[in-house]
Coordinates of C-alpha atoms and ligand atoms in Angstrom, one line a residue:
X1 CA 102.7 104.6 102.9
X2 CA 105.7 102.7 102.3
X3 CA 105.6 98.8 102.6
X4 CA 108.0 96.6 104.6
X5 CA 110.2 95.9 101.2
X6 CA 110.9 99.7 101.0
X7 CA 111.0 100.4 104.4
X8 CA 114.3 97.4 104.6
X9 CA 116.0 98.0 101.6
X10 CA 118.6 100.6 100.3
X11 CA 118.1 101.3 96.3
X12 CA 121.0 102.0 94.4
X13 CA 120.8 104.5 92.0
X14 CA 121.2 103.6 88.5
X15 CA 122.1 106.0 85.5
X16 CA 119.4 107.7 83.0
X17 CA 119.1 106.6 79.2
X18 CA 121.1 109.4 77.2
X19 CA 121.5 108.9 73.5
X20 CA 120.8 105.8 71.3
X21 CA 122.1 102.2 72.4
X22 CA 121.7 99.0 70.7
X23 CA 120.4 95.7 72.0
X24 CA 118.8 92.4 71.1
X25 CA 115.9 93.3 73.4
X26 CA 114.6 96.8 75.2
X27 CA 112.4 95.7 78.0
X28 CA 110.3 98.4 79.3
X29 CA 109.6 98.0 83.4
X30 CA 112.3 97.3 85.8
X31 CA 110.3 95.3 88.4
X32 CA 110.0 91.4 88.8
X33 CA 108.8 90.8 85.6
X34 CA 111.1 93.0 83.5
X35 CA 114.2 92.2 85.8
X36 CA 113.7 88.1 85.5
X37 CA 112.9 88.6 81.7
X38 CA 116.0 90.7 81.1
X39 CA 118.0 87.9 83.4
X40 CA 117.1 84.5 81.4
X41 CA 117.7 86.5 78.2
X42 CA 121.1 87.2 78.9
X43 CA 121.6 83.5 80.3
X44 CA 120.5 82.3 76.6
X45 CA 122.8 85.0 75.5
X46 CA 120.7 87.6 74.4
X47 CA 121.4 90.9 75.3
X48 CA 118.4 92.7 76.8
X49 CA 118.3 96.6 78.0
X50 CA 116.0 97.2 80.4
X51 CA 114.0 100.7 81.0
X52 CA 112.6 101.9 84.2
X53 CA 110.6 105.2 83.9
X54 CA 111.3 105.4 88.1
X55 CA 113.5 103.2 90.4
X56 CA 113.7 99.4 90.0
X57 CA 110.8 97.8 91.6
X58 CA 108.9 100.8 92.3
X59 CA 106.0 99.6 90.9
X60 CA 104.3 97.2 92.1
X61 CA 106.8 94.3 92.8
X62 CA 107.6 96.6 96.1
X63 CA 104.4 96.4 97.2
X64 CA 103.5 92.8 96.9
X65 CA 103.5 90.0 100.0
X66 CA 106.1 88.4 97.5
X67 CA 105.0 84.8 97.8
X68 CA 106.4 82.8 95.8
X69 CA 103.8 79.7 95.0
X70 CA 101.7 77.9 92.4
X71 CA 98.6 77.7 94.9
X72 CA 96.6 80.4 93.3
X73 CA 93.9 80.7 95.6
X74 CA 91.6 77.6 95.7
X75 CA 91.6 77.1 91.9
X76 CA 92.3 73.5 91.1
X77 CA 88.9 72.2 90.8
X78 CA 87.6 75.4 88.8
X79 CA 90.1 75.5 86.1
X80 CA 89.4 71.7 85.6
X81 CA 85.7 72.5 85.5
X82 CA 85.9 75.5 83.3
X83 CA 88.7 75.3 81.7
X84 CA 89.9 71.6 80.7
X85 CA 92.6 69.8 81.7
X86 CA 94.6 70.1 79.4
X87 CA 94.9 74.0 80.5
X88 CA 94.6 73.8 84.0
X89 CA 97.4 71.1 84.2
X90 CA 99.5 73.7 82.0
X91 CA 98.6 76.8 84.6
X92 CA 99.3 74.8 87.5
X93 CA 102.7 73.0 86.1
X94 CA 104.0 76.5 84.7
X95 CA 103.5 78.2 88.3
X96 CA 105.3 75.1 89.6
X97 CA 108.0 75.1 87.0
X98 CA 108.2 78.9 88.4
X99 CA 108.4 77.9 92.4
X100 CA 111.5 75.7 90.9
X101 CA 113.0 78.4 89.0
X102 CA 113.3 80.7 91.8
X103 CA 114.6 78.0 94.1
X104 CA 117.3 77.6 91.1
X105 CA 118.2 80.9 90.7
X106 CA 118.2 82.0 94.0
X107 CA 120.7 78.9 94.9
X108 CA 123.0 79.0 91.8
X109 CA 123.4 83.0 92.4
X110 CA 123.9 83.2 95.4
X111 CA 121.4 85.9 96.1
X112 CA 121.0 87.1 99.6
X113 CA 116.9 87.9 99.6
X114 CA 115.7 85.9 102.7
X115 CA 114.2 83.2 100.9
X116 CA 112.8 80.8 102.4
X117 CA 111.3 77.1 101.9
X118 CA 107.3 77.3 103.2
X119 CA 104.5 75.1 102.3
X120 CA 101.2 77.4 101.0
X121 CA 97.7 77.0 102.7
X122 CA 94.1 77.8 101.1
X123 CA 92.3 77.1 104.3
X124 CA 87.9 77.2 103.8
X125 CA 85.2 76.8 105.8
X126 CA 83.8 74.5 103.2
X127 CA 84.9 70.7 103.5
X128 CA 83.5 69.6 101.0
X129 CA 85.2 72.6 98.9
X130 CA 88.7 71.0 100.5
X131 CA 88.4 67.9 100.0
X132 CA 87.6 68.5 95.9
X133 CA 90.8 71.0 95.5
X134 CA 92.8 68.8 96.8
X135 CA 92.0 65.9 94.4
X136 CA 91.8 68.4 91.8
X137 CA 95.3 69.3 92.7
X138 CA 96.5 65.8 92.8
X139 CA 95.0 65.2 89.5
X140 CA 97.1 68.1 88.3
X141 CA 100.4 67.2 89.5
X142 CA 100.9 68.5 92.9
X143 CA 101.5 66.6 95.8
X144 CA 98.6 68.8 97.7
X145 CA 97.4 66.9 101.1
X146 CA 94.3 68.7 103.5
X147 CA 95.2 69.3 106.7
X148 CA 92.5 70.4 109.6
X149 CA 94.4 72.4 112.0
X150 CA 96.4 75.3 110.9
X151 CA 98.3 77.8 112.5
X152 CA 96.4 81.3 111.6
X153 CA 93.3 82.1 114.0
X154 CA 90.4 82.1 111.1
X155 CA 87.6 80.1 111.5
X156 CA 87.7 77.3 109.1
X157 CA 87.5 73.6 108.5
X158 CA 90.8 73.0 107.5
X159 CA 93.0 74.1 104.6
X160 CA 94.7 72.6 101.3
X161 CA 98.3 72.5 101.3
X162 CA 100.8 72.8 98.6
X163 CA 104.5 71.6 100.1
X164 CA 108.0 73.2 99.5
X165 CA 106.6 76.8 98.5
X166 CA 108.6 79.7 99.5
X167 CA 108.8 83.4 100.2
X168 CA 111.6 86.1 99.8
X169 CA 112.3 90.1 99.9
X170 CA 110.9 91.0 96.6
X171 CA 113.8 94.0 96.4
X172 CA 116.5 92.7 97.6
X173 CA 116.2 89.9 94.9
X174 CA 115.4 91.9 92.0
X175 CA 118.5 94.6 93.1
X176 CA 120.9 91.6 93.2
X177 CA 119.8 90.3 89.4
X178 CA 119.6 94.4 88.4
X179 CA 123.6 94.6 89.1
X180 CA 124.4 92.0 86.3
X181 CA 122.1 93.8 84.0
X182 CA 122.0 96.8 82.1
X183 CA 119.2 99.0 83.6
X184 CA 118.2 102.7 82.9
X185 CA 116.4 104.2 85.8
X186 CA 114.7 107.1 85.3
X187 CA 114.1 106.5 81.9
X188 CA 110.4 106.6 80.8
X189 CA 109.0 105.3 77.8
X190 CA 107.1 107.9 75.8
X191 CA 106.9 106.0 72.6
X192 CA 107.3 102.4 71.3
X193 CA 108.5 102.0 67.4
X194 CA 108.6 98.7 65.9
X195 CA 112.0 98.4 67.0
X196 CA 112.6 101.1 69.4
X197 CA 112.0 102.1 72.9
X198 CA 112.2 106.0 73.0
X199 CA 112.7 107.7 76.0
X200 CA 113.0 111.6 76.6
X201 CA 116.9 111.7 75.9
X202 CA 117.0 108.7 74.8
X203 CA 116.3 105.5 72.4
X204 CA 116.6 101.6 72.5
X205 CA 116.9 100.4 69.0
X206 CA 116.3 96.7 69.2
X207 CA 115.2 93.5 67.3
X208 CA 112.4 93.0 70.1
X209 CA 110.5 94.5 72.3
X210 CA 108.8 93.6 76.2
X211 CA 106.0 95.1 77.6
X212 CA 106.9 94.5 81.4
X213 CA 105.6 97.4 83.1
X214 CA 102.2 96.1 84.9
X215 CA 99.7 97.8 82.7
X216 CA 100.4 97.7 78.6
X217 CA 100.2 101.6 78.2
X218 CA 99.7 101.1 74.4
X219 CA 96.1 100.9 73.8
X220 CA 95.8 100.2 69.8
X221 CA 97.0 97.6 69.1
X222 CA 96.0 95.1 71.6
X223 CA 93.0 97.0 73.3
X224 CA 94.0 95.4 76.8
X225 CA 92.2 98.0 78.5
X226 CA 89.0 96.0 77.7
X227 CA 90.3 92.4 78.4
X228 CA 91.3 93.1 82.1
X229 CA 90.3 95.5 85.4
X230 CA 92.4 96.2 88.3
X231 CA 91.6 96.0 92.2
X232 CA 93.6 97.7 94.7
X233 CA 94.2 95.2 97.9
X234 CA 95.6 96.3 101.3
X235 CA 98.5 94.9 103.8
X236 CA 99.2 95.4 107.5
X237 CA 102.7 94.3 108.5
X238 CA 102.2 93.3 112.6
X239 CA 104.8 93.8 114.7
X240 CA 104.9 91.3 117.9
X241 CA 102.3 89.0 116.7
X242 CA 103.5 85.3 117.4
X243 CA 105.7 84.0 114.2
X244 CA 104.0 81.4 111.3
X245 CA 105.9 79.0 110.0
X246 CA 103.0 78.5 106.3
X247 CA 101.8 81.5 103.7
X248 CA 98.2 81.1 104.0
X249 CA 95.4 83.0 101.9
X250 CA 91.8 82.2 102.6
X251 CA 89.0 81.2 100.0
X252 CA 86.4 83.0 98.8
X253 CA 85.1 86.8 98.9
X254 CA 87.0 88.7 101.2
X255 CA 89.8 86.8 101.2
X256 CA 93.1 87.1 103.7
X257 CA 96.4 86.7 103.2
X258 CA 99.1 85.9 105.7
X259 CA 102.7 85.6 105.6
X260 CA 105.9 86.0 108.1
X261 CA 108.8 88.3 107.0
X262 CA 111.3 88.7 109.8
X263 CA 110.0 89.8 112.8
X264 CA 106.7 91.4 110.6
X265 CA 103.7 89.3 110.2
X266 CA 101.8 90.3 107.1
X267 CA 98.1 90.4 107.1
X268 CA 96.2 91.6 103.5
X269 CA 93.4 91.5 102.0
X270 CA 89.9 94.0 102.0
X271 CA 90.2 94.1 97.8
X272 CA 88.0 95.7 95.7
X273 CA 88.1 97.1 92.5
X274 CA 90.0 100.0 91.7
X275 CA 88.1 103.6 91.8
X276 CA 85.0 101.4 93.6
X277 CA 85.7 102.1 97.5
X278 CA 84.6 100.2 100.3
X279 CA 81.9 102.1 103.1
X280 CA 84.6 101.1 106.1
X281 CA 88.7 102.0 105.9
X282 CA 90.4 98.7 104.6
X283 CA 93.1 99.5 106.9
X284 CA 91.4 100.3 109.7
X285 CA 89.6 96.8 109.4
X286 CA 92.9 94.9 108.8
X287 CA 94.0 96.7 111.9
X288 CA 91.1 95.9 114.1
X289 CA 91.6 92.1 112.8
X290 CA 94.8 92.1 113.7
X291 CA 94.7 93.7 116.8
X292 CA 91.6 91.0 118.1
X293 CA 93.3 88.1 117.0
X294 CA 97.0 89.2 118.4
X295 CA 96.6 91.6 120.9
X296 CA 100.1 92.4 121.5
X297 CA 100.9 92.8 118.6
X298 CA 101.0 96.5 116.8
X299 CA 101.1 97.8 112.6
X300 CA 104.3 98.5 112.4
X301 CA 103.4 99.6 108.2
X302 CA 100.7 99.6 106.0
X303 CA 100.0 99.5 102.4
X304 CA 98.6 98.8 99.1
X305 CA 99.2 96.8 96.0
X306 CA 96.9 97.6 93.1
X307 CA 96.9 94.3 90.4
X308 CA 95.3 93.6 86.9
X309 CA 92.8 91.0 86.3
X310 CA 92.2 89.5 82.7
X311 CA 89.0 88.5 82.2
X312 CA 89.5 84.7 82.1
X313 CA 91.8 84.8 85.4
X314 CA 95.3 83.9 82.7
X315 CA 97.7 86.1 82.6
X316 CA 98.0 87.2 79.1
X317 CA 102.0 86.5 78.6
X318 CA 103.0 86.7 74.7
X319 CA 103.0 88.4 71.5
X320 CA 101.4 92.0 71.8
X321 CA 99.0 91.6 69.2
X322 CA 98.8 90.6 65.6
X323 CA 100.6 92.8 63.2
X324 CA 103.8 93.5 66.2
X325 CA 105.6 90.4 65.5
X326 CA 108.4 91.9 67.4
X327 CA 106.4 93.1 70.6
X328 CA 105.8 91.3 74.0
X329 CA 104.1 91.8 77.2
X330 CA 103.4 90.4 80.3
X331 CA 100.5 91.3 82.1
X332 CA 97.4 90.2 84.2
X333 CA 98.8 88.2 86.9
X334 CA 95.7 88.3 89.3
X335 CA 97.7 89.0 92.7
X336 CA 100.1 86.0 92.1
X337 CA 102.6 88.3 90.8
X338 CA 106.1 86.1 92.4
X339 CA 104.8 83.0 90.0
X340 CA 103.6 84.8 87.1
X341 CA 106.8 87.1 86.6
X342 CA 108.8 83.7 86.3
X343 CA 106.7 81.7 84.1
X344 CA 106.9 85.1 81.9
X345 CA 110.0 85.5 81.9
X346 CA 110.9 81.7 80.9
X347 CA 107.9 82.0 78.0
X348 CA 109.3 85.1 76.8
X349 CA 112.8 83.7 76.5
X350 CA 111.8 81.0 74.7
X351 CA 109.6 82.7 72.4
X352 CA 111.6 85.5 71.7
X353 CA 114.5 83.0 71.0
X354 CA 112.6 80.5 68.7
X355 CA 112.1 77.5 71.3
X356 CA 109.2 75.5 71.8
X357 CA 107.1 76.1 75.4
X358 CA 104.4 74.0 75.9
X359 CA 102.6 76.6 77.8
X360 CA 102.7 79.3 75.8
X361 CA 99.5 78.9 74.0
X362 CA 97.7 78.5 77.6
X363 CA 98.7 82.1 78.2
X364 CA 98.9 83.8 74.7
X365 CA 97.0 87.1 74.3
X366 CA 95.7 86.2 71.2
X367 CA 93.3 83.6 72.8
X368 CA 89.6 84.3 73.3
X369 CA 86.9 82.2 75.0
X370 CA 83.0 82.7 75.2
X371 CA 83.6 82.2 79.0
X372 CA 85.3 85.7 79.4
X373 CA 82.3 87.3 77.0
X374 CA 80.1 88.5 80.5
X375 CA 83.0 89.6 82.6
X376 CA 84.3 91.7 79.4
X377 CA 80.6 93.0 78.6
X378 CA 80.7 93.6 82.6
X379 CA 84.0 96.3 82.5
X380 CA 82.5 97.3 79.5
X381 CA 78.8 98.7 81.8
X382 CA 81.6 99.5 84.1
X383 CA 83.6 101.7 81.7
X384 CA 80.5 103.5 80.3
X385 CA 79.0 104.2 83.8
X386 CA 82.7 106.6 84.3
X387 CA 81.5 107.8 81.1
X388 CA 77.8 109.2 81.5
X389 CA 78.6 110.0 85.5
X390 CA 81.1 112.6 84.3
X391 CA 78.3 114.0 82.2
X392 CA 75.2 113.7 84.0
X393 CA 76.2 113.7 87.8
X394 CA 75.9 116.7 89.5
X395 CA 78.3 117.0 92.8
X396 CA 76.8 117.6 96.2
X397 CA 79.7 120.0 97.6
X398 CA 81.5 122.8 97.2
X399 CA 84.7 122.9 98.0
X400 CA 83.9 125.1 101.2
X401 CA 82.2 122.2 103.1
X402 CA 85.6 120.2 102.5
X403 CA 87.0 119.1 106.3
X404 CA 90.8 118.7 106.6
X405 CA 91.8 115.8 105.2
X406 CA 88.6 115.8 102.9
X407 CA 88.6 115.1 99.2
X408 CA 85.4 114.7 96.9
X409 CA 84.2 115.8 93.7
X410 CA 82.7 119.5 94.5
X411 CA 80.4 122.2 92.1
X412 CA 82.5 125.1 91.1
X413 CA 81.5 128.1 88.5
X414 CA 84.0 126.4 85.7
X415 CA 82.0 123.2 86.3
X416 CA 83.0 119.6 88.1
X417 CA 86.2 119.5 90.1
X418 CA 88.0 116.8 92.2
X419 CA 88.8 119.3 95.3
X420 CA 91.1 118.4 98.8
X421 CA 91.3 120.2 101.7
X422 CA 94.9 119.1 103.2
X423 CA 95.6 119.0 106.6
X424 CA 97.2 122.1 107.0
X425 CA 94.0 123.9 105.4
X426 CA 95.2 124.4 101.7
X427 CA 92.5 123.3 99.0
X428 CA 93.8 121.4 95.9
X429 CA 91.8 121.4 93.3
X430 CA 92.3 118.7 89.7
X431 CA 90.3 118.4 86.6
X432 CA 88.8 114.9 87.3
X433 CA 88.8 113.6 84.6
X434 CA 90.8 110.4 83.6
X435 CA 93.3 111.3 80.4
X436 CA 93.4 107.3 79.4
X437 CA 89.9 107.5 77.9
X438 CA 88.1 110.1 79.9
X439 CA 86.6 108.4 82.7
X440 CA 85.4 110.8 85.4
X441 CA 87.6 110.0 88.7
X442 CA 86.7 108.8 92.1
X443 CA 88.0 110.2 95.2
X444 CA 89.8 107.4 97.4
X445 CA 90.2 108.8 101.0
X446 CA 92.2 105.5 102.2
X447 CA 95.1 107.0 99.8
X448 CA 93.8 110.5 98.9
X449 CA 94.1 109.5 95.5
X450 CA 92.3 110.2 92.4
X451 CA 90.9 106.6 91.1
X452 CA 89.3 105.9 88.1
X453 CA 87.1 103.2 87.8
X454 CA 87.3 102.4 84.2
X455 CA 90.6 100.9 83.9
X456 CA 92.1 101.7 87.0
X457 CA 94.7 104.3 86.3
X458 CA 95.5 106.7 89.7
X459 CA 96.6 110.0 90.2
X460 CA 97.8 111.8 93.8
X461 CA 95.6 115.0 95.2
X462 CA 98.0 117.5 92.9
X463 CA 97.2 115.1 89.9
X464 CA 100.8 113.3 89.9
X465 CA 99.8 109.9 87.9
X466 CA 100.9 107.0 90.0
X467 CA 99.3 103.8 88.0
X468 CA 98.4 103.6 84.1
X469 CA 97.5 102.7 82.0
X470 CA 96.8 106.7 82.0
X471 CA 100.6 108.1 80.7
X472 CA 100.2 111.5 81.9
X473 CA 98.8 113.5 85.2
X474 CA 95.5 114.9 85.7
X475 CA 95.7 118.9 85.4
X476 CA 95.6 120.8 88.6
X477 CA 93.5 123.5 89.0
Ligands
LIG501 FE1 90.8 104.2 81.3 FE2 90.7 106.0 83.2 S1 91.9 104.3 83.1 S2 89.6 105.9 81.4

């Protein structure tokens, strides 16, 4: 399932780490957010090597609708509400300070990504709902206005807009910034030192150290595994659907997403959280929207993004934890991933160079609130259900009822296994159980995937990991 970014651009290849080589900074993760943090590093001339254990932006920046906006949903009001204003003003003027950056960059470089200018829509059935987000908005320093009609065919009763937003190609910015950088492809990182990234033929010896690679695979210190969750969302790209001119996303549960890339009109949505399925297919549904609203139009490609949530909706952007002075990370971006990247990779900069930022305590690591307390204790349940359902569920199948194309957890003599019956007939069979902290796995026939519902790490049917914060594969059977 490759998304439309993939499917429209041509990687480069880029060498493999061999030997030791110095630098100011090893940044771990070429996608968005290693690639911009690398690039304003060098501009404050600090030299930064960046590690990718596959190909740049093969993570998830390639899989994202890659707006680029501080309208996070409709947020406004409830940051004010539960989080001050102080702070909400602060998220909201960051994620703007972001939408500028790009504009910047993108202008003063040159780059050929098919940006382009957009204003950003929350639309709602709720007017009341629109008419407090966008005085909430206002209040915070974005000259929001609501507007009834809007061009997407939801029902609703108008939408909030947030002016001179934009949208690009997600790889074919990131591959123009990784030319003027140094950038190791195939290069994983197998262990972190205080000051050195090491890779299997290779090290980074550096003063600092950025943790840019969508989950923080290091789980003491830091323990981010309890502080966030992730949720898997889907996107149809539409072929021959009429052209919108806005991004839009809707409000609420069950949210949609819309944006126009070229010819390709992108409809997402149908999240949930990772390793928990949905009764229906996600694409399917998409699909069936899609095809009622526009019915000339076709899905040209389909896909899906998987995203990690902290448990106070704030990216966690900062110091690692308290006794790594000389560690970073980004993480947590809650599906505003374009935004978040930037205001990382201007925080980092300045923190890892000794400025001020008057945001970075808003999105420090280190910070705890009573209000994130039930959704923590709530991943916790979560994480213990995995637990105990490895031990005390008992599987319904054997492998011999599996139809083609099947997958589900099936009662052999050895015990438990995750079987799939391929489409050719061949059964695959995987120990399923997650190697991060021993979850038992959920099958996920949308992706025949492996899913685990703790923390969200993912394996393929043979047990190839494809998302951490696992670090290995699942053994096949
Ligand atoms: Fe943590 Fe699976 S991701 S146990």
């Amino acid at each position: 399932m490759k998304s439309i970014w993939t499917k429209t651009y041509e990687r480069k290849s880029r060498p493999t780490l061999e030997g030791t080589v110095e630098a100011d900074v090893a940044v771990i993760g070429a996608g968005i957010t290693g690639i911009l943090t690398a690039w304003q590093l060098e501009e404050a001339g600090v030299h930064a090597v960046v590690l990718e254990a596959d190909q740049i932006g093969s993570g998830q920046t390639g899989n994202t609708t890659a707006k680029i906006t501080s309208q996070h949903g409709m947020f406004c009001h409830t940051f004010l509400e539960k989080k001050g204003e102080a702070v909400a003003r602060g998220y909201v003027q960051a994620n703007q300070a972001a939408v500028e950056e790009y504009r910047r960059l993108i202008r003063q470089e040159g780059i050929d990504c098919d940006f382009m200018e957009t204003d950003a829509y929350v639309y709602s059935r709720d007017q009341e709902k629109l008419k407090r987000e966008t005085e909430a908005a206002i209040r915070l320093g974005i000259p929001a206005s609501m507007v009834k009609n809007i061009e997407i065919p939801v029902s609703c009763a108008g939408a909030v807009r947030f002016p001179s937003q934009g949208q690009f190609h997600p790889l074919k910015f990131i591959g123009a910034l990784a030319d003027r950088l140094t950038v190791y492809e195939h290069s994983p990182v197998k262990e972190v030192r205080e000051h050195a990234a090491v890779t299997p033929h290779g090290q980074v010896r550096a003063d600092s150290i950025v943790f840019a690679a969508h989950f923080p695979f290091i789980n003491f210190p830091g323990m981010y595994f309890t502080r966030m969750h992730q949720e898997r969302s889907y996107v149809v790209a539409l072929e021959d659907a009429p052209a919108l001119q806005g991004v839009y996303i809707g409000d609420g549960e069950d949210t949609l997403s819309f944006r126009q890339y070229e010819s390709y009109l992108l409809l997402g949505g149908r999240s949930h959280r990772t390793g928990n399925r949905r009764e229906d297919s996600c694409f399917t549904a998409l699909k069936k929207m899609g095809s009622a609203w526009y019915p000339k139009s076709h899905a040209a490609a389909c896909w899906a993004a998987q995203d990690c949530i902290t448990a106070d909706e704030i990216p966690f952007i900062g110091n690692y934890a308290a006794g790594r002075p000389h560690w970073f990370v980004a993480t947590g971006f809650r599906k505003w991933g374009m935004s978040s990247a930037m205001v990382s990779s201007m925080l980092l900069r300045d923190q890892i160079c000794g400025r001020e930022n008057p945001w970075s305590r808003i999105f420090t690591p280190s910070r705890f609130s009573a209000q994130e307390l039930p959704q923590i204790l709530r991943d916790g349940g979560i994480a213990v259900k995995g637990l105990s359902r490895r031990l005390f569920q008992i599987p319904a199948e054997t492998a011999d009822a599996l139809l083609l194309g099947q997958g589900a957890l099936v009662e052999t003599e050895e015990g438990k296994a995750g079987a799939y019956r391929t489409r050719e007939g061949d059964l695959c069979q995987v120990h399923p159980v997650c190697p991060h902290l021993g979850c038992e796995l959920a099958w996920n026939p949308e992706e025949c995937t492996w899913d685990c519902p703790c923390h969200g790490s993912r394996f393929d049917f043979k047990g190839n990991l494809l998302d951490g914060p696992a670090q290995e594969g699942i053994q096949h059977e």
